[in-house]
Amino acid sequence: MAAPVRLDEQVTIEQRTVQRDPDYGTEIEGSEGWEPVAEKIWANCQDVLPSRGESTANGLKTAVTHTRLRIQIDWRITAAMRVTLHDKGSRRMQITTEAALLDDRRHMEFMLEGYSHG
């Protein structure tokens, strides 16, 4: 029997939008933006424990944060999207994996990645 998933934080999932030229179908430069796919849905977010998550490039220290995101099944969500974790200071993170279906067959899991500079 699978352990229950505790959905105790709110997140917003967004997808990139691009405007296209009506005549040629090419992307219009500078038209990129983000639009919500799922707003303030309940989720379970758990940071992965730190281990060698820091690197230095050109004198700038960068720490990579990995977070596990669990939500109720929503097949619209893809790895091309980003997530705002509202209960963690409105932290924005990129989805880095496709969905994994959990044992209970009612929830899915993604891995997220975010950066901080120190």
PDB file of N, CA and C in Angstrom, residues 1-81:
ATOM      1  N   MET A   1       0.844  -1.178   0.000  1.00  0.00           N
ATOM      2  CA  MET A   1       0.000   0.000   0.000  1.00  0.00           C
ATOM      3  C   MET A   1       0.890   1.242   0.000  1.00  0.00           C
ATOM      4  N   ALA A   2       0.575   2.182  -0.848  1.00  0.00           N
ATOM      5  CA  ALA A   2       1.381   3.397  -0.970  1.00  0.00           C
ATOM      6  C   ALA A   2       1.088   4.359   0.174  1.00  0.00           C
ATOM      7  N   ALA A   3       2.130   5.048   0.603  1.00  0.00           N
ATOM      8  CA  ALA A   3       1.961   6.067   1.652  1.00  0.00           C
ATOM      9  C   ALA A   3       1.154   7.227   1.087  1.00  0.00           C
ATOM     10  N   PRO A   4       0.286   7.827   1.898  1.00  0.00           N
ATOM     11  CA  PRO A   4      -0.520   8.945   1.387  1.00  0.00           C
ATOM     12  C   PRO A   4       0.357  10.163   1.080  1.00  0.00           C
ATOM     13  N   VAL A   5      -0.040  10.902   0.046  1.00  0.00           N
ATOM     14  CA  VAL A   5       0.664  12.121  -0.339  1.00  0.00           C
ATOM     15  C   VAL A   5      -0.010  13.289   0.362  1.00  0.00           C
ATOM     16  N   ARG A   6       0.767  14.054   1.119  1.00  0.00           N
ATOM     17  CA  ARG A   6       0.226  15.199   1.852  1.00  0.00           C
ATOM     18  C   ARG A   6       0.415  16.456   1.004  1.00  0.00           C
ATOM     19  N   LEU A   7      -0.674  16.963   0.460  1.00  0.00           N
ATOM     20  CA  LEU A   7      -0.635  18.168  -0.365  1.00  0.00           C
ATOM     21  C   LEU A   7      -0.866  19.366   0.554  1.00  0.00           C
ATOM     22  N   ASP A   8       0.232  20.035   0.942  1.00  0.00           N
ATOM     23  CA  ASP A   8       0.135  21.058   1.975  1.00  0.00           C
ATOM     24  C   ASP A   8       0.753  22.403   1.583  1.00  0.00           C
ATOM     25  N   GLU A   9       1.128  22.571   0.314  1.00  0.00           N
ATOM     26  CA  GLU A   9       1.690  23.827  -0.168  1.00  0.00           C
ATOM     27  C   GLU A   9       1.017  24.198  -1.485  1.00  0.00           C
ATOM     28  N   GLN A  10       1.000  25.495  -1.779  1.00  0.00           N
ATOM     29  CA  GLN A  10       0.401  25.926  -3.042  1.00  0.00           C
ATOM     30  C   GLN A  10       1.478  26.304  -4.047  1.00  0.00           C
ATOM     31  N   VAL A  11       1.240  25.898  -5.310  1.00  0.00           N
ATOM     32  CA  VAL A  11       2.160  26.215  -6.398  1.00  0.00           C
ATOM     33  C   VAL A  11       1.362  26.685  -7.611  1.00  0.00           C
ATOM     34  N   THR A  12       2.031  27.436  -8.473  1.00  0.00           N
ATOM     35  CA  THR A  12       1.466  27.813  -9.763  1.00  0.00           C
ATOM     36  C   THR A  12       2.399  27.276 -10.836  1.00  0.00           C
ATOM     37  N   ILE A  13       1.832  26.633 -11.838  1.00  0.00           N
ATOM     38  CA  ILE A  13       2.613  26.071 -12.939  1.00  0.00           C
ATOM     39  C   ILE A  13       2.323  26.896 -14.181  1.00  0.00           C
ATOM     40  N   GLU A  14       3.399  27.329 -14.867  1.00  0.00           N
ATOM     41  CA  GLU A  14       3.265  28.212 -16.020  1.00  0.00           C
ATOM     42  C   GLU A  14       3.974  27.629 -17.239  1.00  0.00           C
ATOM     43  N   GLN A  15       3.468  28.010 -18.413  1.00  0.00           N
ATOM     44  CA  GLN A  15       4.112  27.629 -19.665  1.00  0.00           C
ATOM     45  C   GLN A  15       4.523  28.878 -20.426  1.00  0.00           C
ATOM     46  N   ARG A  16       5.581  28.747 -21.214  1.00  0.00           N
ATOM     47  CA  ARG A  16       6.089  29.864 -22.004  1.00  0.00           C
ATOM     48  C   ARG A  16       5.130  30.147 -23.166  1.00  0.00           C
ATOM     49  N   THR A  17       4.921  31.425 -23.414  1.00  0.00           N
ATOM     50  CA  THR A  17       4.097  31.835 -24.551  1.00  0.00           C
ATOM     51  C   THR A  17       4.956  32.654 -25.500  1.00  0.00           C
ATOM     52  N   VAL A  18       4.678  32.518 -26.773  1.00  0.00           N
ATOM     53  CA  VAL A  18       5.395  33.259 -27.804  1.00  0.00           C
ATOM     54  C   VAL A  18       4.372  33.707 -28.834  1.00  0.00           C
ATOM     55  N   GLN A  19       4.427  34.974 -29.196  1.00  0.00           N
ATOM     56  CA  GLN A  19       3.546  35.474 -30.257  1.00  0.00           C
ATOM     57  C   GLN A  19       4.177  35.158 -31.608  1.00  0.00           C
ATOM     58  N   ARG A  20       3.331  34.852 -32.578  1.00  0.00           N
ATOM     59  CA  ARG A  20       3.817  34.508 -33.916  1.00  0.00           C
ATOM     60  C   ARG A  20       3.302  35.522 -34.935  1.00  0.00           C
ATOM     61  N   ASP A  21       4.131  35.773 -35.926  1.00  0.00           N
ATOM     62  CA  ASP A  21       3.754  36.649 -37.018  1.00  0.00           C
ATOM     63  C   ASP A  21       2.587  36.007 -37.766  1.00  0.00           C
ATOM     64  N   PRO A  22       1.484  36.745 -37.992  1.00  0.00           N
ATOM     65  CA  PRO A  22       0.314  36.144 -38.631  1.00  0.00           C
ATOM     66  C   PRO A  22       0.554  35.737 -40.089  1.00  0.00           C
ATOM     67  N   ASP A  23       1.497  36.380 -40.759  1.00  0.00           N
ATOM     68  CA  ASP A  23       1.742  36.063 -42.170  1.00  0.00           C
ATOM     69  C   ASP A  23       2.741  34.930 -42.363  1.00  0.00           C
ATOM     70  N   TYR A  24       3.802  34.921 -41.561  1.00  0.00           N
ATOM     71  CA  TYR A  24       4.885  33.965 -41.773  1.00  0.00           C
ATOM     72  C   TYR A  24       4.977  32.875 -40.711  1.00  0.00           C
ATOM     73  N   GLY A  25       4.324  33.065 -39.582  1.00  0.00           N
ATOM     74  CA  GLY A  25       4.344  32.064 -38.520  1.00  0.00           C
ATOM     75  C   GLY A  25       5.623  32.038 -37.721  1.00  0.00           C
ATOM     76  N   THR A  26       6.502  33.013 -37.926  1.00  0.00           N
ATOM     77  CA  THR A  26       7.743  33.075 -37.165  1.00  0.00           C
ATOM     78  C   THR A  26       7.510  33.761 -35.827  1.00  0.00           C
ATOM     79  N   GLU A  27       8.390  33.466 -34.875  1.00  0.00           N
ATOM     80  CA  GLU A  27       8.282  34.089 -33.560  1.00  0.00           C
ATOM     81  C   GLU A  27       8.600  35.573 -33.660  1.00  0.00           C
ATOM     82  N   ILE A  28       7.815  36.384 -32.965  1.00  0.00           N
ATOM     83  CA  ILE A  28       8.060  37.822 -32.920  1.00  0.00           C
ATOM     84  C   ILE A  28       9.046  38.079 -31.788  1.00  0.00           C
ATOM     85  N   GLU A  29      10.181  38.703 -32.114  1.00  0.00           N
ATOM     86  CA  GLU A  29      11.235  38.928 -31.132  1.00  0.00           C
ATOM     87  C   GLU A  29      10.717  39.766 -29.964  1.00  0.00           C
ATOM     88  N   GLY A  30      11.087  39.345 -28.757  1.00  0.00           N
ATOM     89  CA  GLY A  30      10.690  40.075 -27.559  1.00  0.00           C
ATOM     90  C   GLY A  30       9.269  39.803 -27.099  1.00  0.00           C
ATOM     91  N   SER A  31       8.611  38.802 -27.678  1.00  0.00           N
ATOM     92  CA  SER A  31       7.210  38.537 -27.321  1.00  0.00           C
ATOM     93  C   SER A  31       7.054  37.418 -26.297  1.00  0.00           C
ATOM     94  N   GLU A  32       8.167  36.914 -25.784  1.00  0.00           N
ATOM     95  CA  GLU A  32       8.087  35.795 -24.856  1.00  0.00           C
ATOM     96  C   GLU A  32       7.467  36.231 -23.535  1.00  0.00           C
ATOM     97  N   GLY A  33       6.711  35.342 -22.966  1.00  0.00           N
ATOM     98  CA  GLY A  33       6.100  35.583 -21.673  1.00  0.00           C
ATOM     99  C   GLY A  33       5.704  34.254 -21.058  1.00  0.00           C
ATOM    100  N   TRP A  34       5.015  34.305 -19.940  1.00  0.00           N
ATOM    101  CA  TRP A  34       4.566  33.091 -19.256  1.00  0.00           C
ATOM    102  C   TRP A  34       3.089  33.232 -18.931  1.00  0.00           C
ATOM    103  N   GLU A  35       2.345  32.128 -19.068  1.00  0.00           N
ATOM    104  CA  GLU A  35       0.934  32.124 -18.697  1.00  0.00           C
ATOM    105  C   GLU A  35       0.650  30.915 -17.818  1.00  0.00           C
ATOM    106  N   PRO A  36      -0.245  31.072 -16.857  1.00  0.00           N
ATOM    107  CA  PRO A  36      -0.553  29.964 -15.942  1.00  0.00           C
ATOM    108  C   PRO A  36      -1.270  28.811 -16.645  1.00  0.00           C
ATOM    109  N   VAL A  37      -0.863  27.604 -16.292  1.00  0.00           N
ATOM    110  CA  VAL A  37      -1.555  26.390 -16.717  1.00  0.00           C
ATOM    111  C   VAL A  37      -2.411  25.900 -15.554  1.00  0.00           C
ATOM    112  N   ALA A  38      -1.862  26.013 -14.351  1.00  0.00           N
ATOM    113  CA  ALA A  38      -2.561  25.623 -13.125  1.00  0.00           C
ATOM    114  C   ALA A  38      -2.163  26.622 -12.040  1.00  0.00           C
ATOM    115  N   GLU A  39      -3.140  27.380 -11.529  1.00  0.00           N
ATOM    116  CA  GLU A  39      -2.858  28.430 -10.545  1.00  0.00           C
ATOM    117  C   GLU A  39      -3.183  27.980  -9.125  1.00  0.00           C
ATOM    118  N   LYS A  40      -2.221  28.199  -8.240  1.00  0.00           N
ATOM    119  CA  LYS A  40      -2.367  27.943  -6.815  1.00  0.00           C
ATOM    120  C   LYS A  40      -3.034  26.596  -6.520  1.00  0.00           C
ATOM    121  N   ILE A  41      -2.423  25.551  -7.085  1.00  0.00           N
ATOM    122  CA  ILE A  41      -2.904  24.196  -6.809  1.00  0.00           C
ATOM    123  C   ILE A  41      -2.144  23.649  -5.606  1.00  0.00           C
ATOM    124  N   TRP A  42      -2.730  22.672  -4.936  1.00  0.00           N
ATOM    125  CA  TRP A  42      -2.101  22.074  -3.767  1.00  0.00           C
ATOM    126  C   TRP A  42      -1.077  21.050  -4.210  1.00  0.00           C
ATOM    127  N   ALA A  43       0.064  21.052  -3.530  1.00  0.00           N
ATOM    128  CA  ALA A  43       1.173  20.179  -3.891  1.00  0.00           C
ATOM    129  C   ALA A  43       1.968  19.814  -2.653  1.00  0.00           C
ATOM    130  N   ASN A  44       2.887  18.879  -2.837  1.00  0.00           N
ATOM    131  CA  ASN A  44       3.866  18.543  -1.818  1.00  0.00           C
ATOM    132  C   ASN A  44       5.235  18.832  -2.413  1.00  0.00           C
ATOM    133  N   CYS A  45       6.002  19.706  -1.770  1.00  0.00           N
ATOM    134  CA  CYS A  45       7.331  20.107  -2.250  1.00  0.00           C
ATOM    135  C   CYS A  45       8.357  19.742  -1.196  1.00  0.00           C
ATOM    136  N   GLN A  46       9.367  18.993  -1.604  1.00  0.00           N
ATOM    137  CA  GLN A  46      10.403  18.602  -0.658  1.00  0.00           C
ATOM    138  C   GLN A  46      11.762  18.836  -1.300  1.00  0.00           C
ATOM    139  N   ASP A  47      12.577  19.697  -0.649  1.00  0.00           N
ATOM    140  CA  ASP A  47      13.922  19.962  -1.139  1.00  0.00           C
ATOM    141  C   ASP A  47      14.793  18.725  -0.950  1.00  0.00           C
ATOM    142  N   VAL A  48      15.644  18.478  -1.937  1.00  0.00           N
ATOM    143  CA  VAL A  48      16.616  17.396  -1.841  1.00  0.00           C
ATOM    144  C   VAL A  48      17.762  17.896  -0.967  1.00  0.00           C
ATOM    145  N   LEU A  49      18.259  17.050  -0.091  1.00  0.00           N
ATOM    146  CA  LEU A  49      19.333  17.451   0.810  1.00  0.00           C
ATOM    147  C   LEU A  49      20.561  17.886   0.017  1.00  0.00           C
ATOM    148  N   PRO A  50      21.248  18.934   0.490  1.00  0.00           N
ATOM    149  CA  PRO A  50      22.400  19.450  -0.263  1.00  0.00           C
ATOM    150  C   PRO A  50      23.589  18.499  -0.224  1.00  0.00           C
ATOM    151  N   SER A  51      24.234  18.364  -1.375  1.00  0.00           N
ATOM    152  CA  SER A  51      25.479  17.609  -1.457  1.00  0.00           C
ATOM    153  C   SER A  51      26.147  17.969  -2.774  1.00  0.00           C
ATOM    154  N   ARG A  52      27.217  18.684  -2.689  1.00  0.00           N
ATOM    155  CA  ARG A  52      27.969  19.103  -3.860  1.00  0.00           C
ATOM    156  C   ARG A  52      27.103  19.873  -4.851  1.00  0.00           C
ATOM    157  N   GLY A  53      26.178  20.643  -4.340  1.00  0.00           N
ATOM    158  CA  GLY A  53      25.283  21.403  -5.195  1.00  0.00           C
ATOM    159  C   GLY A  53      25.807  22.769  -5.562  1.00  0.00           C
ATOM    160  N   GLU A  54      27.060  23.057  -5.182  1.00  0.00           N
ATOM    161  CA  GLU A  54      27.621  24.366  -5.483  1.00  0.00           C
ATOM    162  C   GLU A  54      28.729  24.249  -6.505  1.00  0.00           C
ATOM    163  N   SER A  55      28.832  25.254  -7.355  1.00  0.00           N
ATOM    164  CA  SER A  55      29.929  25.320  -8.309  1.00  0.00           C
ATOM    165  C   SER A  55      30.339  26.776  -8.450  1.00  0.00           C
ATOM    166  N   THR A  56      31.560  26.982  -8.908  1.00  0.00           N
ATOM    167  CA  THR A  56      32.059  28.336  -9.087  1.00  0.00           C
ATOM    168  C   THR A  56      32.470  28.513 -10.538  1.00  0.00           C
ATOM    169  N   ALA A  57      31.974  29.580 -11.167  1.00  0.00           N
ATOM    170  CA  ALA A  57      32.341  29.901 -12.549  1.00  0.00           C
ATOM    171  C   ALA A  57      32.612  31.386 -12.623  1.00  0.00           C
ATOM    172  N   ASN A  58      33.792  31.756 -13.098  1.00  0.00           N
ATOM    173  CA  ASN A  58      34.184  33.157 -13.216  1.00  0.00           C
ATOM    174  C   ASN A  58      34.052  33.903 -11.888  1.00  0.00           C
ATOM    175  N   GLY A  59      34.380  33.234 -10.802  1.00  0.00           N
ATOM    176  CA  GLY A  59      34.340  33.875  -9.492  1.00  0.00           C
ATOM    177  C   GLY A  59      32.955  34.001  -8.880  1.00  0.00           C
ATOM    178  N   LEU A  60      31.917  33.481  -9.550  1.00  0.00           N
ATOM    179  CA  LEU A  60      30.548  33.569  -9.051  1.00  0.00           C
ATOM    180  C   LEU A  60      30.135  32.197  -8.545  1.00  0.00           C
ATOM    181  N   LYS A  61      29.803  32.128  -7.280  1.00  0.00           N
ATOM    182  CA  LYS A  61      29.377  30.863  -6.686  1.00  0.00           C
ATOM    183  C   LYS A  61      27.891  30.667  -6.961  1.00  0.00           C
ATOM    184  N   THR A  62      27.544  29.510  -7.510  1.00  0.00           N
ATOM    185  CA  THR A  62      26.154  29.205  -7.820  1.00  0.00           C
ATOM    186  C   THR A  62      25.753  27.926  -7.091  1.00  0.00           C
ATOM    187  N   ALA A  63      24.657  27.971  -6.383  1.00  0.00           N
ATOM    188  CA  ALA A  63      24.122  26.790  -5.712  1.00  0.00           C
ATOM    189  C   ALA A  63      22.866  26.338  -6.449  1.00  0.00           C
ATOM    190  N   VAL A  64      22.809  25.061  -6.767  1.00  0.00           N
ATOM    191  CA  VAL A  64      21.658  24.491  -7.450  1.00  0.00           C
ATOM    192  C   VAL A  64      20.787  23.813  -6.408  1.00  0.00           C
ATOM    193  N   THR A  65      19.521  24.151  -6.397  1.00  0.00           N
ATOM    194  CA  THR A  65      18.572  23.546  -5.477  1.00  0.00           C
ATOM    195  C   THR A  65      17.672  22.597  -6.264  1.00  0.00           C
ATOM    196  N   HIS A  66      17.563  21.378  -5.793  1.00  0.00           N
ATOM    197  CA  HIS A  66      16.674  20.392  -6.402  1.00  0.00           C
ATOM    198  C   HIS A  66      15.511  20.151  -5.451  1.00  0.00           C
ATOM    199  N   THR A  67      14.323  20.124  -5.998  1.00  0.00           N
ATOM    200  CA  THR A  67      13.106  19.941  -5.199  1.00  0.00           C
ATOM    201  C   THR A  67      12.213  18.913  -5.872  1.00  0.00           C
ATOM    202  N   ARG A  68      11.622  18.052  -5.068  1.00  0.00           N
ATOM    203  CA  ARG A  68      10.665  17.071  -5.573  1.00  0.00           C
ATOM    204  C   ARG A  68       9.271  17.681  -5.449  1.00  0.00           C
ATOM    205  N   LEU A  69       8.503  17.661  -6.533  1.00  0.00           N
ATOM    206  CA  LEU A  69       7.146  18.211  -6.566  1.00  0.00           C
ATOM    207  C   LEU A  69       6.160  17.082  -6.813  1.00  0.00           C
ATOM    208  N   ARG A  70       5.183  16.965  -5.927  1.00  0.00           N
ATOM    209  CA  ARG A  70       4.116  15.968  -6.108  1.00  0.00           C
ATOM    210  C   ARG A  70       2.780  16.692  -6.179  1.00  0.00           C
ATOM    211  N   ILE A  71       1.985  16.340  -7.187  1.00  0.00           N
ATOM    212  CA  ILE A  71       0.664  16.939  -7.392  1.00  0.00           C
ATOM    213  C   ILE A  71      -0.310  15.854  -7.823  1.00  0.00           C
ATOM    214  N   GLN A  72      -1.616  16.187  -7.784  1.00  0.00           N
ATOM    215  CA  GLN A  72      -2.594  15.273  -8.357  1.00  0.00           C
ATOM    216  C   GLN A  72      -2.362  15.219  -9.862  1.00  0.00           C
ATOM    217  N   ILE A  73      -2.712  14.126 -10.489  1.00  0.00           N
ATOM    218  CA  ILE A  73      -2.436  13.929 -11.908  1.00  0.00           C
ATOM    219  C   ILE A  73      -3.025  15.065 -12.745  1.00  0.00           C
ATOM    220  N   ASP A  74      -2.171  15.639 -13.581  1.00  0.00           N
ATOM    221  CA  ASP A  74      -2.566  16.656 -14.547  1.00  0.00           C
ATOM    222  C   ASP A  74      -1.637  16.486 -15.744  1.00  0.00           C
ATOM    223  N   TRP A  75      -2.097  15.795 -16.766  1.00  0.00           N
ATOM    224  CA  TRP A  75      -1.251  15.435 -17.903  1.00  0.00           C
ATOM    225  C   TRP A  75      -0.879  16.633 -18.771  1.00  0.00           C
ATOM    226  N   ARG A  76      -1.402  17.833 -18.478  1.00  0.00           N
ATOM    227  CA  ARG A  76      -0.992  19.032 -19.223  1.00  0.00           C
ATOM    228  C   ARG A  76       0.411  19.484 -18.845  1.00  0.00           C
ATOM    229  N   ILE A  77       0.896  19.091 -17.681  1.00  0.00           N
ATOM    230  CA  ILE A  77       2.176  19.561 -17.154  1.00  0.00           C
ATOM    231  C   ILE A  77       3.318  18.829 -17.858  1.00  0.00           C
ATOM    232  N   THR A  78       4.321  19.602 -18.350  1.00  0.00           N
ATOM    233  CA  THR A  78       5.470  19.017 -19.045  1.00  0.00           C
ATOM    234  C   THR A  78       6.772  19.600 -18.490  1.00  0.00           C
ATOM    235  N   ALA A  79       7.884  19.053 -18.937  1.00  0.00           N
ATOM    236  CA  ALA A  79       9.200  19.511 -18.507  1.00  0.00           C
ATOM    237  C   ALA A  79       9.574  20.865 -19.104  1.00  0.00           C
ATOM    238  N   ALA A  80       8.759  21.404 -19.996  1.00  0.00           N
ATOM    239  CA  ALA A  80       9.037  22.718 -20.594  1.00  0.00           C
ATOM    240  C   ALA A  80       8.451  23.849 -19.752  1.00  0.00           C
ATOM    241  N   MET A  81       7.917  23.541 -18.602  1.00  0.00           N
ATOM    242  CA  MET A  81       7.218  24.534 -17.786  1.00  0.00           C
ATOM    243  C   MET A  81       8.039  24.916 -16.554  1.00  0.00           C
TER     244      MET A  81
END
